[in-house]
Amino acid sequence: MNESKGLDKRVLVGMSGGVDSSAVCMLLQEQGYDVVGVTLRMWDLPKHFPHSGQMEPVHVLEARTLAEKLGIEHHSMDVRSDFRQTVIQDFIEEYMQGRTPNPCVMCNLYFKWRYLLEAADRYGCKWVATGHYARIGKENDMFYLLKGIDPLKDQSYFLWRLGQKELSRTLFPLGEMKKEDIKKYVLSKGFKEKVEKKESMEVCFIEDDYREFLKQEVPELPEKVNGGFFVDKEGRKIGRHKGFPFYTVGQRKGLEIALGHPAYVIKINARKNTIRLGDKSELLAKEMLVRDVLLPIPLSPEEEISVRIRYRSAALPATLRSVVEGRAIVRFCDEASAVTPGQSAVFYRGDRVLGGSIIDDQRYLKKYI
């Protein structure tokens, strides 16, 4: 450890080998931090091993190479077994319940930050830092999350589960910057290859399609769920599908059924292995039931906030009313489309993240109205 800088300036950076985490290392170095890099080996894909005889995935090698060039300490951690048990298993189980999970939300709190904070303590770091596009504020000794200033890259949606333990020790150096400026900065540092590297926008452990991933991880799945029925609003059977885990609410393409008009997945019933199809208008909802509500500061039922129900969607004006057992009802000022059980519903007041929840099975909504 560089004792002259002290613990307050020693920071552990989660390094993926990509442009964002690379920029974080450089920025923090310039700000006088003693940077320690760590790369988590969570899941291996064939594309991670482009060279014959390669023993470690390419992102580990790239992160290590960058650390050497910057003159910083670097460690790699093989956490594949725990990742399978914690994140992958939950991902599979959610689909088997007819829900559409958001594994990044699950991973950030219960996996990624857990390992980062453990490593920070091990290597004598006060802080952890990542390449997420988000910001952290503080008010009355309470830390809270803010959107990143780049609206196209803001990742606060995935971080709503982080609590005081995590936020109080986290730095987000990219939160005040735009992606284009990050690329220019890294290019100016002489790392052209980082800027030109293609970035994945998908879930890190899925190479092509989540359906193929499920079949790979659960080989008996297609046989187990095949032969279920598409049904209409009245419950009448109108065709066969390939199994409920292979569909998601709002889906239109890939249904492989001809009804003479556009059809959308409206509801999924895992118990009956049925998928209700309908018109686009049937996807609209004025109210939504959510569970596992995390809201550090209670809201009044009349307060208008905004809710984001998927990562790429705009935040919608709404009010929130708690009901019972960690559940709440979200009432949209206008109608929302394709409310999808399993996805996160994240609450905002302006740029500030107020909290979040998981979208529940909407069949239970009437019970609480």
mmCIF file of C-alpha atoms in Angstrom:
data_model
loop_
_atom_site.group_PDB
_atom_site.id
_atom_site.type_symbol
_atom_site.label_atom_id
_atom_site.label_comp_id
_atom_site.label_asym_id
_atom_site.label_seq_id
_atom_site.Cartn_x
_atom_site.Cartn_y
_atom_site.Cartn_z
ATOM 1 C CA MET A 1 0.000 0.000 0.000
ATOM 2 C CA ASN A 2 1.132 3.546 -0.673
ATOM 3 C CA GLU A 3 1.125 4.787 2.938
ATOM 4 C CA SER A 4 1.578 8.436 1.894
ATOM 5 C CA LYS A 5 -1.861 8.470 0.315
ATOM 6 C CA GLY A 6 -3.541 6.714 3.238
ATOM 7 C CA LEU A 7 -6.681 4.644 3.458
ATOM 8 C CA ASP A 8 -8.972 7.549 2.511
ATOM 9 C CA LYS A 9 -7.427 7.658 -0.958
ATOM 10 C CA ARG A 10 -7.226 3.917 -1.575
ATOM 11 C CA VAL A 11 -9.978 2.637 -3.843
ATOM 12 C CA LEU A 12 -10.900 -0.738 -5.272
ATOM 13 C CA VAL A 13 -12.126 -0.527 -8.884
ATOM 14 C CA GLY A 14 -14.239 -3.260 -10.431
ATOM 15 C CA MET A 15 -12.464 -3.743 -13.772
ATOM 16 C CA SER A 16 -14.209 -5.432 -16.702
ATOM 17 C CA GLY A 17 -11.558 -4.622 -19.274
ATOM 18 C CA GLY A 18 -13.940 -2.285 -21.107
ATOM 19 C CA VAL A 19 -13.779 1.424 -21.778
ATOM 20 C CA ASP A 20 -15.891 2.529 -18.799
ATOM 21 C CA SER A 21 -14.017 0.780 -15.997
ATOM 22 C CA SER A 22 -10.738 1.653 -17.704
ATOM 23 C CA ALA A 23 -11.727 5.328 -17.652
ATOM 24 C CA VAL A 24 -12.582 5.013 -13.946
ATOM 25 C CA CYS A 25 -9.058 3.781 -13.162
ATOM 26 C CA MET A 26 -7.456 6.664 -15.077
ATOM 27 C CA LEU A 27 -9.734 9.344 -13.635
ATOM 28 C CA LEU A 28 -9.208 8.210 -10.055
ATOM 29 C CA GLN A 29 -5.453 8.014 -10.561
ATOM 30 C CA GLU A 30 -5.486 11.605 -11.776
ATOM 31 C CA GLN A 31 -7.459 12.594 -8.675
ATOM 32 C CA GLY A 32 -4.710 11.205 -6.467
ATOM 33 C CA TYR A 33 -6.263 7.882 -5.499
ATOM 34 C CA ASP A 34 -4.236 4.753 -4.912
ATOM 35 C CA VAL A 35 -6.115 2.434 -7.281
ATOM 36 C CA VAL A 36 -6.439 -1.315 -6.818
ATOM 37 C CA GLY A 37 -8.175 -3.223 -9.606
ATOM 38 C CA VAL A 38 -10.215 -6.398 -9.225
ATOM 39 C CA THR A 39 -11.865 -8.427 -11.982
ATOM 40 C CA LEU A 40 -14.610 -10.910 -11.164
ATOM 41 C CA ARG A 41 -14.692 -14.037 -13.304
ATOM 42 C CA MET A 42 -18.411 -14.719 -13.022
ATOM 43 C CA TRP A 43 -19.347 -16.669 -16.140
ATOM 44 C CA ASP A 44 -17.451 -18.061 -19.129
ATOM 45 C CA LEU A 45 -18.684 -17.825 -22.716
ATOM 46 C CA PRO A 46 -16.943 -19.192 -25.839
ATOM 47 C CA LYS A 47 -16.304 -15.637 -27.089
ATOM 48 C CA HIS A 48 -14.233 -15.000 -23.946
ATOM 49 C CA PHE A 49 -11.617 -17.477 -25.218
ATOM 50 C CA PRO A 50 -10.728 -16.427 -28.782
ATOM 51 C CA HIS A 51 -7.263 -18.010 -28.741
ATOM 52 C CA SER A 52 -6.355 -21.683 -28.650
ATOM 53 C CA GLY A 53 -5.056 -22.789 -25.274
ATOM 54 C CA GLN A 54 -6.238 -19.638 -23.530
ATOM 55 C CA MET A 55 -6.659 -20.326 -19.802
ATOM 56 C CA GLU A 56 -8.347 -17.119 -18.639
ATOM 57 C CA PRO A 57 -11.209 -15.127 -20.227
ATOM 58 C CA VAL A 58 -10.226 -12.164 -22.348
ATOM 59 C CA HIS A 59 -11.709 -9.543 -20.014
ATOM 60 C CA VAL A 60 -9.459 -10.732 -17.172
ATOM 61 C CA LEU A 61 -6.411 -10.558 -19.434
ATOM 62 C CA GLU A 62 -7.358 -7.114 -20.748
ATOM 63 C CA ALA A 63 -7.931 -5.727 -17.261
ATOM 64 C CA ARG A 64 -4.605 -7.102 -16.070
ATOM 65 C CA THR A 65 -2.808 -5.605 -19.079
ATOM 66 C CA LEU A 66 -4.349 -2.186 -18.435
ATOM 67 C CA ALA A 67 -3.389 -2.375 -14.757
ATOM 68 C CA GLU A 68 0.215 -3.094 -15.743
ATOM 69 C CA LYS A 69 0.258 -0.113 -18.120
ATOM 70 C CA LEU A 70 -1.171 2.177 -15.433
ATOM 71 C CA GLY A 71 1.078 0.770 -12.754
ATOM 72 C CA ILE A 72 -1.725 -0.304 -10.453
ATOM 73 C CA GLU A 73 -2.265 -3.399 -8.341
ATOM 74 C CA HIS A 74 -4.636 -5.954 -9.887
ATOM 75 C CA HIS A 75 -6.394 -9.077 -8.648
ATOM 76 C CA SER A 76 -8.804 -11.521 -10.278
ATOM 77 C CA MET A 77 -11.405 -13.572 -8.430
ATOM 78 C CA ASP A 78 -12.980 -16.779 -9.721
ATOM 79 C CA VAL A 79 -16.539 -16.583 -8.406
ATOM 80 C CA ARG A 80 -18.238 -18.725 -11.055
ATOM 81 C CA SER A 81 -19.662 -21.290 -8.650
ATOM 82 C CA ASP A 82 -21.311 -18.714 -6.403
ATOM 83 C CA PHE A 83 -22.551 -16.751 -9.417
ATOM 84 C CA ARG A 84 -24.308 -19.856 -10.706
ATOM 85 C CA GLN A 85 -25.931 -20.527 -7.352
ATOM 86 C CA THR A 86 -26.892 -16.914 -6.635
ATOM 87 C CA VAL A 87 -27.706 -15.211 -9.941
ATOM 88 C CA ILE A 88 -28.166 -17.955 -12.546
ATOM 89 C CA GLN A 89 -30.378 -20.110 -10.341
ATOM 90 C CA ASP A 90 -32.627 -17.160 -9.520
ATOM 91 C CA PHE A 91 -32.790 -16.245 -13.232
ATOM 92 C CA ILE A 92 -33.957 -19.760 -14.130
ATOM 93 C CA GLU A 93 -36.438 -20.012 -11.266
ATOM 94 C CA GLU A 94 -38.030 -16.685 -12.170
ATOM 95 C CA TYR A 95 -38.695 -17.822 -15.735
ATOM 96 C CA MET A 96 -40.058 -21.120 -14.387
ATOM 97 C CA GLN A 97 -42.586 -19.083 -12.407
ATOM 98 C CA GLY A 98 -43.746 -17.256 -15.528
ATOM 99 C CA ARG A 99 -41.905 -14.048 -14.663
ATOM 100 C CA THR A 100 -39.315 -12.015 -16.606
ATOM 101 C CA PRO A 101 -36.379 -11.380 -14.273
ATOM 102 C CA ASN A 102 -33.875 -8.558 -14.218
ATOM 103 C CA PRO A 103 -30.626 -10.344 -13.255
ATOM 104 C CA CYS A 104 -28.511 -7.165 -13.113
ATOM 105 C CA VAL A 105 -30.605 -5.833 -10.212
ATOM 106 C CA MET A 106 -30.192 -9.132 -8.390
ATOM 107 C CA CYS A 107 -26.475 -9.311 -9.128
ATOM 108 C CA ASN A 108 -25.530 -5.793 -8.073
ATOM 109 C CA LEU A 109 -26.557 -6.053 -4.433
ATOM 110 C CA TYR A 110 -26.432 -9.746 -3.642
ATOM 111 C CA PHE A 111 -23.315 -10.554 -5.625
ATOM 112 C CA LYS A 112 -21.200 -7.808 -7.165
ATOM 113 C CA TRP A 113 -21.114 -5.325 -4.273
ATOM 114 C CA ARG A 114 -20.759 -8.141 -1.768
ATOM 115 C CA TYR A 115 -17.550 -9.282 -3.419
ATOM 116 C CA LEU A 116 -16.291 -5.764 -4.078
ATOM 117 C CA LEU A 117 -16.689 -4.711 -0.443
ATOM 118 C CA GLU A 118 -15.089 -7.932 0.804
ATOM 119 C CA ALA A 119 -12.140 -7.363 -1.543
ATOM 120 C CA ALA A 120 -11.899 -3.712 -0.516
ATOM 121 C CA ASP A 121 -11.559 -4.730 3.132
ATOM 122 C CA ARG A 122 -9.016 -7.409 2.226
ATOM 123 C CA TYR A 123 -6.812 -5.005 0.276
ATOM 124 C CA GLY A 124 -7.145 -2.060 2.647
ATOM 125 C CA CYS A 125 -9.437 0.136 0.518
ATOM 126 C CA LYS A 126 -11.960 2.543 1.974
ATOM 127 C CA TRP A 127 -13.813 2.895 -1.320
ATOM 128 C CA VAL A 128 -15.118 0.804 -4.174
ATOM 129 C CA ALA A 129 -15.715 2.285 -7.627
ATOM 130 C CA THR A 130 -17.408 1.021 -10.774
ATOM 131 C CA GLY A 131 -18.088 2.267 -14.281
ATOM 132 C CA HIS A 132 -21.831 2.705 -13.741
ATOM 133 C CA TYR A 133 -23.441 5.884 -15.034
ATOM 134 C CA ALA A 134 -25.059 7.048 -11.802
ATOM 135 C CA ARG A 135 -24.397 9.524 -8.991
ATOM 136 C CA ILE A 136 -24.588 9.517 -5.194
ATOM 137 C CA GLY A 137 -25.922 12.343 -3.039
ATOM 138 C CA LYS A 138 -26.031 12.863 0.730
ATOM 139 C CA GLU A 139 -28.647 14.543 2.912
ATOM 140 C CA ASN A 140 -29.003 14.429 6.709
ATOM 141 C CA ASP A 141 -26.253 11.783 6.911
ATOM 142 C CA MET A 142 -28.211 9.589 4.458
ATOM 143 C CA PHE A 143 -26.797 8.578 1.098
ATOM 144 C CA TYR A 144 -29.055 8.319 -1.930
ATOM 145 C CA LEU A 145 -28.798 7.451 -5.595
ATOM 146 C CA LEU A 146 -29.173 9.882 -8.500
ATOM 147 C CA LYS A 147 -29.466 9.376 -12.224
ATOM 148 C CA GLY A 148 -26.302 9.778 -14.283
ATOM 149 C CA ILE A 149 -26.334 13.020 -16.278
ATOM 150 C CA ASP A 150 -26.175 11.147 -19.603
ATOM 151 C CA PRO A 151 -29.829 10.195 -20.228
ATOM 152 C CA LEU A 152 -28.811 7.593 -22.799
ATOM 153 C CA LYS A 153 -26.508 5.768 -20.388
ATOM 154 C CA ASP A 154 -28.077 6.326 -16.953
ATOM 155 C CA GLN A 155 -27.929 3.032 -15.014
ATOM 156 C CA SER A 156 -29.623 4.039 -11.769
ATOM 157 C CA TYR A 157 -32.471 1.659 -12.665
ATOM 158 C CA PHE A 158 -30.212 -1.335 -11.986
ATOM 159 C CA LEU A 159 -28.875 -0.010 -8.678
ATOM 160 C CA TRP A 160 -32.018 0.726 -6.656
ATOM 161 C CA ARG A 161 -31.367 -2.092 -4.177
ATOM 162 C CA LEU A 162 -28.056 -0.654 -2.975
ATOM 163 C CA GLY A 163 -28.371 0.481 0.632
ATOM 164 C CA GLN A 164 -26.433 2.710 3.004
ATOM 165 C CA LYS A 165 -23.707 0.096 3.502
ATOM 166 C CA GLU A 166 -22.982 0.073 -0.232
ATOM 167 C CA LEU A 167 -23.611 3.716 -1.156
ATOM 168 C CA SER A 168 -21.544 5.095 1.732
ATOM 169 C CA ARG A 169 -18.422 3.419 0.320
ATOM 170 C CA THR A 170 -19.059 3.734 -3.421
ATOM 171 C CA LEU A 171 -17.712 6.152 -6.009
ATOM 172 C CA PHE A 172 -19.265 6.602 -9.469
ATOM 173 C CA PRO A 173 -16.699 8.720 -11.366
ATOM 174 C CA LEU A 174 -18.642 8.510 -14.642
ATOM 175 C CA GLY A 175 -21.944 9.772 -13.277
ATOM 176 C CA GLU A 176 -21.154 13.388 -14.084
ATOM 177 C CA MET A 177 -19.939 12.615 -17.611
ATOM 178 C CA LYS A 178 -21.415 11.644 -20.957
ATOM 179 C CA LYS A 179 -20.351 8.559 -22.848
ATOM 180 C CA GLU A 180 -18.934 10.529 -25.760
ATOM 181 C CA ASP A 181 -16.703 12.478 -23.359
ATOM 182 C CA ILE A 182 -15.520 9.242 -21.735
ATOM 183 C CA LYS A 183 -14.457 7.904 -25.117
ATOM 184 C CA LYS A 184 -12.605 11.124 -25.952
ATOM 185 C CA TYR A 185 -10.861 11.009 -22.581
ATOM 186 C CA VAL A 186 -9.714 7.395 -22.979
ATOM 187 C CA LEU A 187 -8.594 8.107 -26.548
ATOM 188 C CA SER A 188 -6.541 11.062 -25.303
ATOM 189 C CA LYS A 189 -4.788 8.691 -22.911
ATOM 190 C CA GLY A 190 -3.632 6.559 -25.821
ATOM 191 C CA PHE A 191 -6.005 3.613 -25.420
ATOM 192 C CA LYS A 192 -7.615 3.594 -28.851
ATOM 193 C CA GLU A 193 -8.350 -0.138 -28.634
ATOM 194 C CA LYS A 194 -10.627 0.431 -25.623
ATOM 195 C CA VAL A 195 -12.706 2.995 -27.493
ATOM 196 C CA GLU A 196 -13.011 0.822 -30.594
ATOM 197 C CA LYS A 197 -13.918 -2.329 -28.690
ATOM 198 C CA LYS A 198 -17.517 -3.388 -29.257
ATOM 199 C CA GLU A 199 -19.567 -3.170 -26.098
ATOM 200 C CA SER A 200 -22.199 -5.722 -25.167
ATOM 201 C CA MET A 201 -25.603 -4.306 -24.257
ATOM 202 C CA GLU A 202 -27.049 -7.665 -23.235
ATOM 203 C CA VAL A 203 -27.047 -9.694 -20.027
ATOM 204 C CA CYS A 204 -23.423 -10.666 -19.402
ATOM 205 C CA PHE A 205 -24.001 -14.429 -19.216
ATOM 206 C CA ILE A 206 -26.218 -14.751 -22.310
ATOM 207 C CA GLU A 207 -24.481 -14.969 -25.669
ATOM 208 C CA ASP A 208 -27.452 -14.946 -28.037
ATOM 209 C CA ASP A 209 -30.956 -15.529 -26.729
ATOM 210 C CA TYR A 210 -32.182 -16.218 -23.214
ATOM 211 C CA ARG A 211 -34.336 -19.084 -24.518
ATOM 212 C CA GLU A 212 -31.283 -20.958 -25.738
ATOM 213 C CA PHE A 213 -29.614 -20.274 -22.408
ATOM 214 C CA LEU A 214 -32.542 -21.803 -20.524
ATOM 215 C CA LYS A 215 -32.458 -24.878 -22.767
ATOM 216 C CA GLN A 216 -28.736 -25.233 -22.182
ATOM 217 C CA GLU A 217 -28.996 -24.929 -18.408
ATOM 218 C CA VAL A 218 -32.194 -27.006 -18.096
ATOM 219 C CA PRO A 219 -31.927 -29.651 -20.866
ATOM 220 C CA GLU A 220 -35.274 -31.241 -19.965
ATOM 221 C CA LEU A 221 -37.091 -27.874 -20.142
ATOM 222 C CA PRO A 222 -38.435 -27.975 -23.745
ATOM 223 C CA GLU A 223 -39.999 -31.385 -23.194
ATOM 224 C CA LYS A 224 -41.355 -30.332 -19.813
ATOM 225 C CA VAL A 225 -43.155 -27.185 -20.964
ATOM 226 C CA ASN A 226 -43.918 -27.920 -24.628
ATOM 227 C CA GLY A 227 -47.510 -28.222 -25.774
ATOM 228 C CA GLY A 228 -49.134 -25.489 -23.730
ATOM 229 C CA PHE A 229 -51.949 -23.426 -25.213
ATOM 230 C CA PHE A 230 -52.382 -19.876 -26.383
ATOM 231 C CA VAL A 231 -55.764 -18.654 -25.128
ATOM 232 C CA ASP A 232 -57.920 -15.631 -25.847
ATOM 233 C CA LYS A 233 -59.602 -13.235 -23.425
ATOM 234 C CA GLU A 234 -62.385 -15.722 -22.750
ATOM 235 C CA GLY A 235 -59.921 -18.522 -22.065
ATOM 236 C CA ARG A 236 -60.602 -20.369 -25.316
ATOM 237 C CA LYS A 237 -57.686 -22.322 -26.776
ATOM 238 C CA ILE A 238 -56.509 -20.758 -30.040
ATOM 239 C CA GLY A 239 -53.224 -22.571 -30.672
ATOM 240 C CA ARG A 240 -50.212 -24.288 -29.161
ATOM 241 C CA HIS A 241 -47.003 -22.653 -27.967
ATOM 242 C CA LYS A 242 -43.506 -23.961 -27.181
ATOM 243 C CA GLY A 243 -43.620 -23.442 -23.427
ATOM 244 C CA PHE A 244 -44.418 -20.456 -21.186
ATOM 245 C CA PRO A 245 -40.781 -19.653 -20.163
ATOM 246 C CA PHE A 246 -39.981 -18.770 -23.769
ATOM 247 C CA TYR A 247 -42.358 -15.780 -23.872
ATOM 248 C CA THR A 248 -42.650 -12.443 -22.132
ATOM 249 C CA VAL A 249 -45.471 -9.951 -21.608
ATOM 250 C CA GLY A 250 -45.733 -7.518 -24.513
ATOM 251 C CA GLN A 251 -44.063 -9.881 -26.981
ATOM 252 C CA ARG A 252 -45.392 -9.751 -30.522
ATOM 253 C CA LYS A 253 -42.713 -11.306 -32.735
ATOM 254 C CA GLY A 254 -41.909 -15.003 -32.714
ATOM 255 C CA LEU A 255 -45.333 -16.196 -31.581
ATOM 256 C CA GLU A 256 -45.741 -18.333 -34.710
ATOM 257 C CA ILE A 257 -49.510 -18.104 -34.740
ATOM 258 C CA ALA A 258 -51.725 -16.505 -37.387
ATOM 259 C CA LEU A 259 -54.893 -14.841 -36.106
ATOM 260 C CA GLY A 260 -55.480 -12.394 -38.926
ATOM 261 C CA HIS A 261 -54.468 -9.438 -36.748
ATOM 262 C CA PRO A 262 -51.458 -8.433 -34.619
ATOM 263 C CA ALA A 263 -51.362 -10.405 -31.366
ATOM 264 C CA TYR A 264 -49.421 -9.666 -28.174
ATOM 265 C CA VAL A 265 -48.656 -11.676 -25.050
ATOM 266 C CA ILE A 266 -50.968 -10.242 -22.385
ATOM 267 C CA LYS A 267 -50.539 -12.682 -19.500
ATOM 268 C CA ILE A 268 -48.542 -15.819 -18.694
ATOM 269 C CA ASN A 269 -49.920 -18.565 -16.456
ATOM 270 C CA ALA A 270 -47.068 -20.871 -15.462
ATOM 271 C CA ARG A 271 -49.281 -23.240 -13.475
ATOM 272 C CA LYS A 272 -51.537 -23.958 -16.431
ATOM 273 C CA ASN A 273 -48.832 -23.429 -19.082
ATOM 274 C CA THR A 274 -51.137 -21.034 -20.921
ATOM 275 C CA ILE A 275 -50.356 -17.732 -22.588
ATOM 276 C CA ARG A 276 -53.126 -15.241 -23.139
ATOM 277 C CA LEU A 277 -52.923 -13.299 -26.384
ATOM 278 C CA GLY A 278 -54.756 -10.093 -27.173
ATOM 279 C CA ASP A 279 -54.709 -6.698 -28.833
ATOM 280 C CA LYS A 280 -52.161 -4.028 -27.987
ATOM 281 C CA SER A 281 -54.823 -2.081 -26.080
ATOM 282 C CA GLU A 282 -55.083 -4.964 -23.591
ATOM 283 C CA LEU A 283 -51.486 -4.310 -22.515
ATOM 284 C CA LEU A 284 -52.474 -0.924 -21.093
ATOM 285 C CA ALA A 285 -52.833 -0.623 -17.326
ATOM 286 C CA LYS A 286 -53.894 2.210 -15.049
ATOM 287 C CA GLU A 287 -52.702 0.434 -11.907
ATOM 288 C CA MET A 288 -49.929 -1.986 -11.029
ATOM 289 C CA LEU A 289 -49.207 -4.217 -8.023
ATOM 290 C CA VAL A 290 -45.594 -4.347 -6.829
ATOM 291 C CA ARG A 291 -43.863 -6.373 -4.113
ATOM 292 C CA ASP A 292 -40.607 -6.285 -2.116
ATOM 293 C CA VAL A 293 -40.971 -2.522 -1.875
ATOM 294 C CA LEU A 294 -37.820 -0.724 -0.738
ATOM 295 C CA LEU A 295 -38.620 2.864 0.167
ATOM 296 C CA PRO A 296 -36.305 4.338 2.841
ATOM 297 C CA ILE A 297 -38.356 7.544 3.019
ATOM 298 C CA PRO A 298 -42.139 6.909 3.097
ATOM 299 C CA LEU A 299 -44.245 8.888 0.629
ATOM 300 C CA SER A 300 -47.695 10.334 1.088
ATOM 301 C CA PRO A 301 -50.335 8.530 -1.028
ATOM 302 C CA GLU A 302 -51.041 11.786 -2.875
ATOM 303 C CA GLU A 303 -47.444 12.636 -3.787
ATOM 304 C CA GLU A 304 -46.783 12.399 -7.496
ATOM 305 C CA ILE A 305 -43.535 10.666 -8.321
ATOM 306 C CA SER A 306 -42.320 8.928 -11.466
ATOM 307 C CA VAL A 307 -41.887 5.206 -12.055
ATOM 308 C CA ARG A 308 -39.712 3.393 -14.559
ATOM 309 C CA ILE A 309 -41.004 -0.136 -15.254
ATOM 310 C CA ARG A 310 -38.168 -1.261 -17.535
ATOM 311 C CA TYR A 311 -34.675 -0.026 -18.252
ATOM 312 C CA ARG A 312 -35.274 1.503 -21.673
ATOM 313 C CA SER A 313 -38.685 3.020 -20.909
ATOM 314 C CA ALA A 314 -39.403 6.581 -19.874
ATOM 315 C CA ALA A 315 -40.329 7.286 -16.257
ATOM 316 C CA LEU A 316 -44.111 7.623 -15.911
ATOM 317 C CA PRO A 317 -45.925 10.004 -13.509
ATOM 318 C CA ALA A 318 -47.684 8.040 -10.776
ATOM 319 C CA THR A 319 -48.690 7.843 -7.129
ATOM 320 C CA LEU A 320 -47.880 5.042 -4.704
ATOM 321 C CA ARG A 321 -50.034 3.511 -1.971
ATOM 322 C CA SER A 322 -48.667 0.877 0.380
ATOM 323 C CA VAL A 323 -51.016 -2.000 1.083
ATOM 324 C CA VAL A 324 -49.677 -4.964 3.060
ATOM 325 C CA GLU A 325 -46.720 -7.374 3.376
ATOM 326 C CA GLY A 326 -44.254 -5.238 1.415
ATOM 327 C CA ARG A 327 -46.698 -4.702 -1.425
ATOM 328 C CA ALA A 328 -47.942 -1.444 -2.894
ATOM 329 C CA ILE A 329 -50.239 -0.219 -5.643
ATOM 330 C CA VAL A 330 -48.852 2.117 -8.270
ATOM 331 C CA ARG A 331 -51.476 4.321 -9.910
ATOM 332 C CA PHE A 332 -50.304 5.805 -13.192
ATOM 333 C CA CYS A 333 -51.449 9.288 -14.152
ATOM 334 C CA ASP A 334 -51.674 7.952 -17.691
ATOM 335 C CA GLU A 335 -51.761 4.330 -18.768
ATOM 336 C CA ALA A 336 -48.623 2.175 -18.774
ATOM 337 C CA SER A 337 -48.009 -0.524 -21.384
ATOM 338 C CA ALA A 338 -46.790 -4.079 -20.880
ATOM 339 C CA VAL A 339 -46.513 -4.270 -17.101
ATOM 340 C CA THR A 340 -44.231 -7.300 -16.779
ATOM 341 C CA PRO A 341 -44.055 -9.394 -13.581
ATOM 342 C CA GLY A 342 -40.473 -9.913 -12.432
ATOM 343 C CA GLN A 343 -39.132 -6.641 -13.779
ATOM 344 C CA SER A 344 -38.133 -3.802 -11.464
ATOM 345 C CA ALA A 345 -40.323 -0.763 -10.886
ATOM 346 C CA VAL A 346 -38.015 2.042 -9.754
ATOM 347 C CA PHE A 347 -39.346 5.206 -8.119
ATOM 348 C CA TYR A 348 -37.921 8.671 -8.808
ATOM 349 C CA ARG A 349 -38.421 12.247 -7.717
ATOM 350 C CA GLY A 350 -36.714 14.146 -10.495
ATOM 351 C CA ASP A 351 -33.212 12.670 -10.748
ATOM 352 C CA ARG A 352 -33.321 11.153 -7.274
ATOM 353 C CA VAL A 353 -33.996 7.451 -6.791
ATOM 354 C CA LEU A 354 -36.529 7.107 -3.988
ATOM 355 C CA GLY A 355 -36.548 3.319 -3.978
ATOM 356 C CA GLY A 356 -37.815 0.424 -5.984
ATOM 357 C CA SER A 357 -39.800 -2.792 -6.094
ATOM 358 C CA ILE A 358 -40.514 -5.894 -8.151
ATOM 359 C CA ILE A 359 -43.579 -5.969 -10.395
ATOM 360 C CA ASP A 360 -45.958 -8.578 -8.989
ATOM 361 C CA ASP A 361 -48.441 -10.939 -10.599
ATOM 362 C CA GLN A 362 -51.268 -8.594 -11.585
ATOM 363 C CA ARG A 363 -53.900 -11.243 -10.908
ATOM 364 C CA TYR A 364 -53.618 -10.264 -7.225
ATOM 365 C CA LEU A 365 -54.271 -6.581 -7.884
ATOM 366 C CA LYS A 366 -58.036 -6.760 -7.271
ATOM 367 C CA LYS A 367 -57.404 -8.175 -3.796
ATOM 368 C CA TYR A 368 -55.859 -4.891 -2.671
ATOM 369 C CA ILE A 369 -57.935 -2.264 -4.491
#
